Amino acid sequence: MDHFGYRQDHLFAEDVSLATIADNVGTPCYVYSRATLERHYRAFDEPFGEYPRHVCYAVKANGNLAVLQVLQRLGAGFDIVSGGELDRVLAAGGAAGDVVFSGVGKSIGEIEQALQAGVRSLSIESEAELERVDAIARTLGKKAPVAFRINPDVDPGTHPYIATGLRENKFGVPASDALRLYQRAVAMDSINITGIACHIGSQLTQLDPFCDALERVLDLVDILSDNGIVLQHLDLGGGVGICYADENPPTPAEYTQAMLKILRRRGCHLSVTLEPGRAIAGNAGILLTRVEYIKPGPAGDFLIVDAAMNDLLRPALYQAWHEVVAVSRGGTSPVRDCDIVGPVCESGDFIARGRRLAAVQGDLLAVRSAGAYGFVMSSNYNARPRPAEVMVDGAAYHVVRERETSASLSAQEKLLP
Ligand code: LLP
C-alpha cells in the first residue's frame, strides 16, 4: 500500500499533485512519499511485538539524507556497504551503534572508519577479511564486533544479478567453513563475536527460500552452541520483493511471521536484525518525467521522455518492468502502442517497452516503484545532470536534493596547465 493515487484523474503523492511538483521543480524528478516510507518501516517492525529486533534499513536502496532521517526518527537502524553510506547515516542523525556493515570488499580505511565510529557489527564475508579486521582492531586498541555472513547455498528464485545466496555467488562464507572460522575468530584477541548473518538475494517473491536459509543458519547456530560459541544476534538480511507488475510477494507481516514461527519452533531467542531496502523504499517513490517528442516506429510510437537510463538504470540493466502511468488521465490524448525511451545515445536506453498509453507531447508520466535502486544507481552519462529529489509530507513538499547543474558536474575536473 502506498500513498500515490488519482484524485479526479490527477495523480497525487499524498496531498500534493505531481503536476504541481513538475511545474515548480522541473523534470525528470524523483518524488518520495514520507507516509509510505513510514508505513513500510512499521510493517516490518510492528509484527515483532515484544520479540527483540532491529530493523536496519538497507541504505543502498535509497540513501537520500531525508529518507534516512525519516526512518531514523522512527527508530530504524541501518545496513551499510561503504564508508560513504556510514557518513550518510551519521549526517542524517543516525547513530553508529545502530549500523551493521555488510559487503565483500571493505577497504582498510572503511574498516578503520567503522571501528572508530563504533558500528554495531561488521558482517565478515571471508577469512582474509577476518584477518584484516583483527589486525586493524588491534592497532586501534579496539575489539571489533563481528558476525559471519553465511552463504547458505539457497536459490532465491530472482534475477541472477541480484541473487547472492548461491554457492557460486561472491557473497558470504560457505556453511561448511563456518565452525572453523568461528573457532579461529574466538581465538583472536581483537575480535568480539556477536552474531551470524545471511542475505540470499533481492526482489524475492516466495517465502520458501527465506525459510530454507533460516533453517540452515539455525542449524549452524546449534552447531556453534554445541561447541561453546554463543551468539547474540541473528541477521536475516533483506530481500523481500515488491509488486512492480503482477508479482505477489509476501507482505512484510507475512515474512516476519514466517521467520518468527521458525524461530519459536527451533527454540531460538536470539535478537533478530532485518535489512529491508526495496520493500521500504521501492513503492514509496516515483520518477516524474515529461514527453519531449513522439516519433512513429515500426511497431508503435517512441515516446521520447526527458528521463533516461542514467536516471533509472533498472530497465536497461535487469530488463526490469516499471509501471508507467499518465499523471493526468481522462483527457483526449490518443492511446498508443509505444516504447518509452530516453535521450541517451544507446538503444538500451529505455524506461519501458511494449506499453499502451494515452499521451501527447508535453504530457507528464510517472514511472512507478522507483523509490529503491533508482536515484542511487543514477549516473551522469551523456553529461546529464542527475534529477532533483522531492519528499512529499502530507500537503507539503520539500526538495531534498537539488537538480545537478553542468557546473556541478565538472566541479572536480581540471584542465591541463
Ligand atoms: N542486505 C544486504 C547484505 C544486501 O546485499 C542487500 C541488497 C540488502 C540487504 C537489501 O535488499 P532488499 O531488501 O533491497 O532486497 N540494484 C538491484 C538490487 C541490488 C540489491 C543488492 N543487495 C535492483 O535494482 O534490483
Coordinates of C-alpha atoms and ligand atoms in Angstrom, one line a residue:
M1 CA 0.0 0.0 0.0
D2 CA 1.4 3.4 -1.0
H3 CA 0.2 7.0 -0.9
F4 CA 0.3 7.7 -4.6
G5 CA -3.2 7.8 -6.2
Y6 CA -5.5 9.7 -8.5
R7 CA -7.9 12.4 -7.4
Q8 CA -10.2 13.4 -10.2
D9 CA -7.9 12.0 -12.8
H10 CA -4.8 13.8 -11.5
L11 CA -2.0 11.8 -9.8
F12 CA -1.1 12.9 -6.3
A13 CA 1.6 12.0 -3.9
E14 CA -0.2 12.2 -0.5
D15 CA -1.9 15.6 -0.7
V16 CA 0.3 17.1 -3.4
S17 CA -0.4 17.0 -7.1
L18 CA 2.5 15.7 -9.1
A19 CA 1.8 18.2 -11.8
T20 CA 2.5 21.0 -9.3
I21 CA 5.8 19.4 -8.4
A22 CA 6.7 19.1 -12.1
D23 CA 5.8 22.7 -12.7
N24 CA 7.8 24.0 -9.7
V25 CA 10.8 21.7 -9.6
G26 CA 11.0 20.5 -13.2
T27 CA 11.5 17.1 -14.7
P28 CA 12.9 14.5 -14.5
C29 CA 12.4 14.4 -10.8
Y30 CA 12.2 11.7 -8.1
V31 CA 9.2 12.1 -5.7
Y32 CA 9.1 10.2 -2.4
S33 CA 6.2 9.9 0.0
R34 CA 7.1 10.2 3.7
A35 CA 3.9 8.5 4.8
T36 CA 4.7 5.5 2.6
L37 CA 8.2 5.1 3.9
E38 CA 6.9 5.3 7.5
R39 CA 4.1 2.8 6.8
H40 CA 6.6 0.3 5.2
Y41 CA 9.1 0.6 8.0
R42 CA 6.4 -0.1 10.6
A43 CA 5.1 -3.1 8.6
F44 CA 8.4 -4.8 9.3
D45 CA 8.8 -3.6 12.9
E46 CA 5.4 -3.9 14.4
P47 CA 4.7 -7.7 13.8
F48 CA 7.7 -8.5 16.2
G49 CA 5.7 -7.3 19.2
E50 CA 7.9 -7.9 22.2
Y51 CA 10.4 -10.0 20.3
P52 CA 13.8 -8.3 20.3
R53 CA 14.6 -7.0 16.8
H54 CA 16.5 -4.3 15.0
V55 CA 15.1 -3.2 11.6
C56 CA 18.1 -1.9 9.8
Y57 CA 17.1 -0.2 6.6
A58 CA 19.4 -1.0 3.7
V59 CA 20.9 2.4 2.8
K60 CA 21.9 1.2 -0.7
A61 CA 18.2 1.2 -1.8
N62 CA 17.9 4.9 -1.3
G63 CA 20.4 6.9 0.6
N64 CA 19.0 10.4 0.4
L65 CA 19.6 12.1 3.7
A66 CA 15.9 13.0 4.2
V67 CA 14.9 9.4 3.6
L68 CA 17.4 8.2 6.2
Q69 CA 16.2 10.9 8.6
V70 CA 12.5 9.9 8.3
L71 CA 13.5 6.3 9.1
Q72 CA 15.9 7.2 11.8
R73 CA 13.2 9.2 13.6
L74 CA 11.1 6.0 13.7
G75 CA 13.9 4.2 15.4
A76 CA 15.4 2.4 12.4
G77 CA 18.9 1.1 12.3
F78 CA 20.9 1.0 9.1
D79 CA 22.6 -1.6 6.9
I80 CA 25.5 -0.1 5.0
V81 CA 28.0 -1.3 2.5
S82 CA 30.5 1.5 2.3
G83 CA 32.2 4.2 4.4
G84 CA 30.2 6.7 2.3
E85 CA 26.9 5.2 3.5
L86 CA 28.2 5.4 7.1
D87 CA 28.8 9.1 6.6
R88 CA 25.3 9.5 5.2
V89 CA 23.7 7.7 8.2
L90 CA 25.6 10.0 10.6
A91 CA 24.8 13.1 8.6
A92 CA 21.1 12.1 8.8
G93 CA 21.2 11.9 12.6
G94 CA 21.6 8.1 12.9
A95 CA 23.9 6.5 15.5
A96 CA 26.9 4.3 14.5
G97 CA 25.7 1.9 17.2
D98 CA 22.6 1.1 15.1
V99 CA 24.6 0.3 12.0
V100 CA 25.5 -3.1 10.5
F101 CA 28.2 -3.1 7.9
S102 CA 28.0 -5.7 5.1
G103 CA 29.9 -6.1 1.9
V104 CA 32.6 -8.4 0.4
G105 CA 35.3 -5.7 -0.2
K106 CA 35.6 -3.5 2.8
S107 CA 38.8 -1.4 2.5
I108 CA 41.3 -0.7 5.3
G109 CA 40.0 2.8 5.5
E110 CA 36.4 1.7 5.7
I111 CA 37.1 -0.8 8.5
E112 CA 39.0 1.9 10.5
Q113 CA 36.2 4.3 10.0
A114 CA 33.6 1.8 11.1
L115 CA 35.5 0.7 14.2
Q116 CA 36.3 4.3 15.2
A117 CA 32.7 5.3 14.8
G118 CA 31.6 2.2 16.8
V119 CA 29.3 0.3 14.5
R120 CA 27.2 -2.4 16.0
S121 CA 28.5 -5.2 13.8
L122 CA 30.7 -6.0 10.8
S123 CA 29.5 -8.8 8.6
I124 CA 32.6 -10.8 7.7
E125 CA 32.5 -12.3 4.3
S126 CA 35.9 -14.1 4.0
E127 CA 38.8 -15.4 6.1
A128 CA 41.0 -12.7 4.6
E129 CA 38.6 -10.1 5.8
L130 CA 38.6 -11.6 9.3
E131 CA 42.4 -11.3 9.5
R132 CA 42.2 -7.7 8.2
V133 CA 39.6 -6.7 10.7
D134 CA 41.5 -8.3 13.6
A135 CA 44.7 -6.6 12.6
I136 CA 43.1 -3.1 12.3
A137 CA 41.2 -3.5 15.6
R138 CA 44.4 -4.4 17.4
T139 CA 46.2 -1.3 16.0
L140 CA 43.3 0.8 17.2
G141 CA 43.2 -0.9 20.6
K142 CA 39.6 -2.0 20.0
K143 CA 37.6 -5.2 19.9
A144 CA 35.7 -5.5 16.6
P145 CA 32.1 -6.7 16.9
V146 CA 31.6 -9.3 14.1
A147 CA 29.1 -11.7 12.6
F148 CA 30.0 -14.1 9.8
R149 CA 27.8 -13.8 6.8
I150 CA 26.9 -17.3 5.8
N151 CA 26.2 -18.3 2.2
P152 CA 23.5 -20.9 2.7
D153 CA 23.5 -22.1 -0.9
V154 CA 19.8 -21.4 -1.4
D155 CA 18.3 -20.4 -4.7
P156 CA 16.3 -17.2 -4.1
G157 CA 14.5 -17.5 -7.5
T158 CA 15.2 -14.0 -8.6
H159 CA 17.2 -12.2 -11.4
P160 CA 20.7 -13.7 -11.5
Y161 CA 22.4 -10.3 -10.9
I162 CA 20.6 -9.9 -7.6
A163 CA 20.9 -13.5 -6.3
T164 CA 23.5 -13.6 -3.5
G165 CA 22.9 -16.8 -1.5
L166 CA 24.1 -19.4 -4.1
R167 CA 27.4 -21.1 -3.7
E168 CA 28.7 -19.6 -7.0
N169 CA 27.9 -16.0 -5.8
K170 CA 30.8 -14.0 -4.3
F171 CA 29.0 -13.4 -1.0
G172 CA 29.4 -14.8 2.4
V173 CA 31.4 -17.8 3.7
P174 CA 30.3 -21.4 3.0
A175 CA 28.3 -23.0 5.8
S176 CA 30.8 -25.9 5.8
D177 CA 33.6 -23.4 6.8
A178 CA 31.6 -21.7 9.5
L179 CA 32.6 -23.7 12.6
R180 CA 36.3 -23.5 11.7
L181 CA 36.1 -19.7 11.1
Y182 CA 34.2 -19.0 14.3
Q183 CA 36.7 -21.1 16.2
R184 CA 39.5 -19.0 14.6
A185 CA 37.8 -15.8 15.4
V186 CA 37.2 -16.8 19.1
A187 CA 41.0 -17.2 19.4
M188 CA 41.6 -13.7 18.1
D189 CA 42.3 -11.0 20.8
S190 CA 40.7 -8.2 18.9
I191 CA 37.5 -9.9 17.7
N192 CA 34.3 -10.0 19.6
I193 CA 31.8 -12.4 18.0
T194 CA 28.3 -11.0 18.2
G195 CA 26.2 -12.9 15.7
I196 CA 25.6 -14.6 12.4
A197 CA 24.2 -13.1 9.2
C198 CA 22.7 -14.2 5.9
H199 CA 21.3 -12.4 2.9
I200 CA 20.3 -14.5 -0.1
G201 CA 19.1 -12.0 -2.7
S202 CA 16.8 -9.2 -3.6
Q203 CA 13.2 -9.0 -5.0
L204 CA 12.2 -12.4 -3.6
T205 CA 8.6 -13.2 -4.2
Q206 CA 8.4 -16.5 -2.4
L207 CA 8.8 -17.3 1.3
D208 CA 10.4 -20.7 0.9
P209 CA 13.9 -19.6 0.1
F210 CA 13.9 -17.3 3.2
C211 CA 12.6 -20.2 5.4
D212 CA 15.2 -22.6 3.9
A213 CA 18.0 -20.2 4.6
L214 CA 16.9 -19.5 8.1
E215 CA 16.7 -23.2 8.9
R216 CA 20.3 -23.7 7.6
V217 CA 21.6 -20.7 9.6
L218 CA 19.8 -22.1 12.7
D219 CA 21.5 -25.5 12.1
L220 CA 24.8 -23.6 12.3
V221 CA 23.7 -21.7 15.5
D222 CA 23.1 -25.1 17.1
I223 CA 26.5 -26.5 16.0
L224 CA 28.2 -23.3 17.2
S225 CA 26.4 -23.5 20.6
D226 CA 27.4 -27.2 20.9
N227 CA 31.0 -26.0 20.5
G228 CA 30.6 -23.4 23.2
I229 CA 30.2 -20.4 20.8
V230 CA 27.2 -18.4 21.9
L231 CA 25.8 -15.6 19.7
Q232 CA 23.5 -12.6 20.5
H233 CA 22.2 -11.6 17.1
L234 CA 20.8 -13.3 14.0
D235 CA 20.8 -11.0 10.9
L236 CA 18.4 -12.3 8.2
G237 CA 19.3 -9.7 5.6
G238 CA 16.8 -8.0 3.3
G239 CA 15.3 -9.2 0.1
V240 CA 11.5 -9.1 0.4
G241 CA 10.2 -8.2 -3.0
I242 CA 7.6 -5.7 -4.1
C243 CA 4.9 -5.6 -6.7
Y244 CA 6.2 -3.9 -9.9
A245 CA 3.7 -5.6 -12.2
D246 CA 1.7 -8.7 -11.2
E247 CA 4.1 -10.3 -8.6
N248 CA 2.6 -11.4 -5.4
P249 CA 5.4 -11.1 -2.9
P250 CA 4.9 -11.9 0.8
T251 CA 3.9 -8.8 2.8
P252 CA 6.4 -7.7 5.4
A253 CA 4.0 -9.1 8.1
E254 CA 3.8 -12.5 6.4
Y255 CA 7.5 -12.6 6.1
T256 CA 8.1 -11.6 9.7
Q257 CA 5.5 -14.0 11.0
A258 CA 7.1 -16.9 9.0
M259 CA 10.5 -16.1 10.4
L260 CA 9.2 -15.8 14.0
K261 CA 7.3 -19.1 13.6
I262 CA 10.5 -20.9 12.7
L263 CA 12.5 -19.2 15.5
R264 CA 9.8 -20.3 18.0
R265 CA 9.8 -23.9 16.7
R266 CA 13.5 -24.1 16.9
G267 CA 13.6 -22.6 20.4
C268 CA 15.8 -19.7 19.2
H269 CA 15.7 -16.5 21.3
L270 CA 18.4 -14.5 19.5
S271 CA 17.7 -10.9 18.8
V272 CA 16.8 -10.6 15.1
T273 CA 18.2 -8.0 12.7
L274 CA 16.4 -7.4 9.3
E275 CA 17.9 -5.4 6.4
P276 CA 15.0 -4.4 4.2
G277 CA 15.7 -1.9 1.5
R278 CA 13.4 -2.3 -1.5
A279 CA 10.3 -3.2 0.5
I280 CA 10.6 0.1 2.4
A281 CA 11.6 2.5 -0.3
G282 CA 10.6 0.9 -3.6
N283 CA 6.9 1.8 -3.8
A284 CA 7.5 5.0 -1.8
G285 CA 8.9 6.7 -4.8
I286 CA 8.1 7.6 -8.5
L287 CA 10.2 9.1 -11.2
L288 CA 8.3 12.0 -12.8
T289 CA 9.2 12.6 -16.5
R290 CA 7.8 14.7 -19.4
V291 CA 7.2 13.6 -23.0
E292 CA 9.6 15.5 -25.2
Y293 CA 8.7 14.1 -28.6
I294 CA 6.6 11.4 -30.1
K295 CA 8.1 9.6 -33.1
P296 CA 6.4 6.8 -35.1
G297 CA 8.3 3.5 -35.1
P298 CA 7.7 0.2 -36.9
A299 CA 5.8 -1.4 -34.1
G300 CA 4.2 1.6 -32.5
D301 CA 5.4 5.0 -31.3
F302 CA 8.5 6.0 -29.5
L303 CA 7.6 8.2 -26.6
I304 CA 10.9 10.1 -26.1
V305 CA 10.8 11.4 -22.5
D306 CA 13.3 13.5 -20.5
A307 CA 14.3 10.7 -18.1
A308 CA 16.8 8.2 -19.3
M309 CA 18.8 5.1 -18.4
N310 CA 21.3 7.4 -16.5
D311 CA 18.4 8.4 -14.2
L312 CA 16.8 5.0 -13.8
L313 CA 19.1 2.1 -14.8
R314 CA 17.0 -0.8 -13.8
P315 CA 15.1 -1.4 -17.1
A316 CA 18.4 -1.4 -19.0
L317 CA 20.4 -3.4 -16.5
Y318 CA 17.9 -6.0 -15.4
Q319 CA 15.2 -5.8 -18.0
A320 CA 13.1 -4.6 -15.0
W321 CA 9.5 -3.8 -15.6
H322 CA 8.2 -0.5 -14.1
E323 CA 4.6 0.6 -14.5
V324 CA 4.3 3.9 -16.3
V325 CA 1.2 6.0 -15.9
A326 CA -0.1 9.3 -17.1
V327 CA 0.0 12.0 -14.4
S328 CA -3.3 13.3 -15.8
R329 CA -5.8 10.9 -17.3
G330 CA -9.2 11.0 -18.8
G331 CA -8.2 13.7 -21.4
T332 CA -8.3 13.5 -25.1
S333 CA -4.8 12.2 -25.6
P334 CA -4.9 9.2 -28.1
V335 CA -4.0 5.8 -26.7
R336 CA -0.8 4.4 -28.4
D337 CA 1.3 1.3 -28.5
C338 CA 4.6 2.6 -27.5
D339 CA 8.2 2.2 -26.2
I340 CA 9.1 4.9 -23.6
V341 CA 12.7 5.8 -24.3
G342 CA 15.2 8.4 -23.1
P343 CA 17.5 10.9 -24.9
V344 CA 20.7 8.8 -24.2
C345 CA 22.6 7.6 -27.2
E346 CA 22.1 3.9 -26.7
S347 CA 19.4 1.6 -27.9
G348 CA 19.5 0.1 -24.4
D349 CA 18.2 3.4 -23.1
F350 CA 14.6 2.6 -22.4
I351 CA 12.3 3.1 -19.4
A352 CA 9.5 0.7 -20.6
R353 CA 8.8 -1.2 -23.8
G354 CA 5.6 -2.6 -25.4
R355 CA 3.1 -0.4 -23.5
R356 CA -0.3 1.1 -24.2
L357 CA -0.5 4.6 -23.0
A358 CA -2.6 7.7 -23.7
A359 CA -0.1 10.6 -24.2
V360 CA 0.8 13.6 -26.4
Q361 CA 3.9 15.7 -26.5
G362 CA 4.3 17.6 -23.3
D363 CA 2.4 15.2 -21.1
L364 CA 3.7 14.2 -17.7
L365 CA 4.3 10.5 -16.9
A366 CA 5.1 8.8 -13.6
V367 CA 7.4 5.7 -13.5
R368 CA 6.1 3.8 -10.5
S369 CA 8.1 1.8 -7.9
A370 CA 11.2 3.9 -8.5
G371 CA 12.0 4.7 -4.9
A372 CA 14.5 1.9 -4.4
Y373 CA 17.6 1.5 -6.6
G374 CA 16.5 4.5 -8.7
F375 CA 18.4 7.7 -7.8
V376 CA 21.2 5.7 -6.1
M377 CA 22.1 3.9 -9.3
S378 CA 21.9 7.1 -11.5
S379 CA 24.9 8.5 -13.3
N380 CA 26.0 11.5 -15.3
Y381 CA 26.3 9.6 -18.6
N382 CA 26.0 11.9 -21.6
A383 CA 26.8 14.7 -19.2
R384 CA 23.3 14.7 -17.9
P385 CA 22.8 16.4 -14.5
R386 CA 21.1 14.0 -12.1
P387 CA 17.4 14.7 -11.3
A388 CA 16.1 16.6 -8.3
E389 CA 14.6 14.6 -5.4
V390 CA 11.5 15.7 -3.6
M391 CA 9.9 14.4 -0.4
V392 CA 6.2 14.9 0.0
D393 CA 4.9 15.1 3.5
G394 CA 1.1 15.5 3.7
A395 CA 0.2 18.7 1.9
A396 CA 3.8 20.0 1.9
Y397 CA 6.8 19.0 -0.3
H398 CA 10.5 19.6 0.1
V399 CA 13.3 19.5 -2.4
V400 CA 15.6 17.1 -0.6
R401 CA 18.2 17.1 -3.3
E402 CA 18.7 19.9 -5.9
R403 CA 18.9 19.1 -9.5
E404 CA 22.6 18.9 -10.6
T405 CA 23.9 21.5 -13.0
S406 CA 26.5 21.4 -15.7
A407 CA 28.8 23.4 -13.4
S408 CA 28.4 20.9 -10.5
L409 CA 29.2 18.0 -12.9
S410 CA 32.6 19.4 -13.8
A411 CA 33.4 21.0 -10.5
Q412 CA 36.0 18.4 -9.6
E413 CA 37.7 18.4 -13.0
K414 CA 40.8 20.4 -14.0
L415 CA 42.2 21.5 -17.4
L416 CA 45.8 20.7 -18.0
P417 CA 48.2 23.6 -17.2
Ligands
LLP1 N1 21.4 -6.6 2.9 C1 22.4 -7.0 2.0 C2 23.6 -7.6 2.6 C3 22.2 -6.7 0.7 O1 23.2 -7.0 -0.2 C4 21.0 -6.1 0.2 C5 20.8 -5.8 -1.2 C6 20.0 -5.8 1.1 C7 20.2 -6.1 2.5 C8 18.7 -5.1 0.7 O2 18.0 -6.0 -0.1 P1 16.5 -5.5 -0.5 O3 15.6 -5.6 0.8 O4 16.5 -4.2 -1.0 O5 16.1 -6.5 -1.5 N2 20.1 -2.9 -7.7 C9 19.3 -4.1 -7.6 C10 19.2 -4.6 -6.2 C11 20.5 -5.0 -5.5 C12 20.4 -5.5 -4.1 C13 21.7 -5.7 -3.5 N3 21.7 -6.0 -2.1 C14 17.9 -3.8 -8.2 O6 17.7 -2.6 -8.6 O7 17.1 -4.6 -8.2

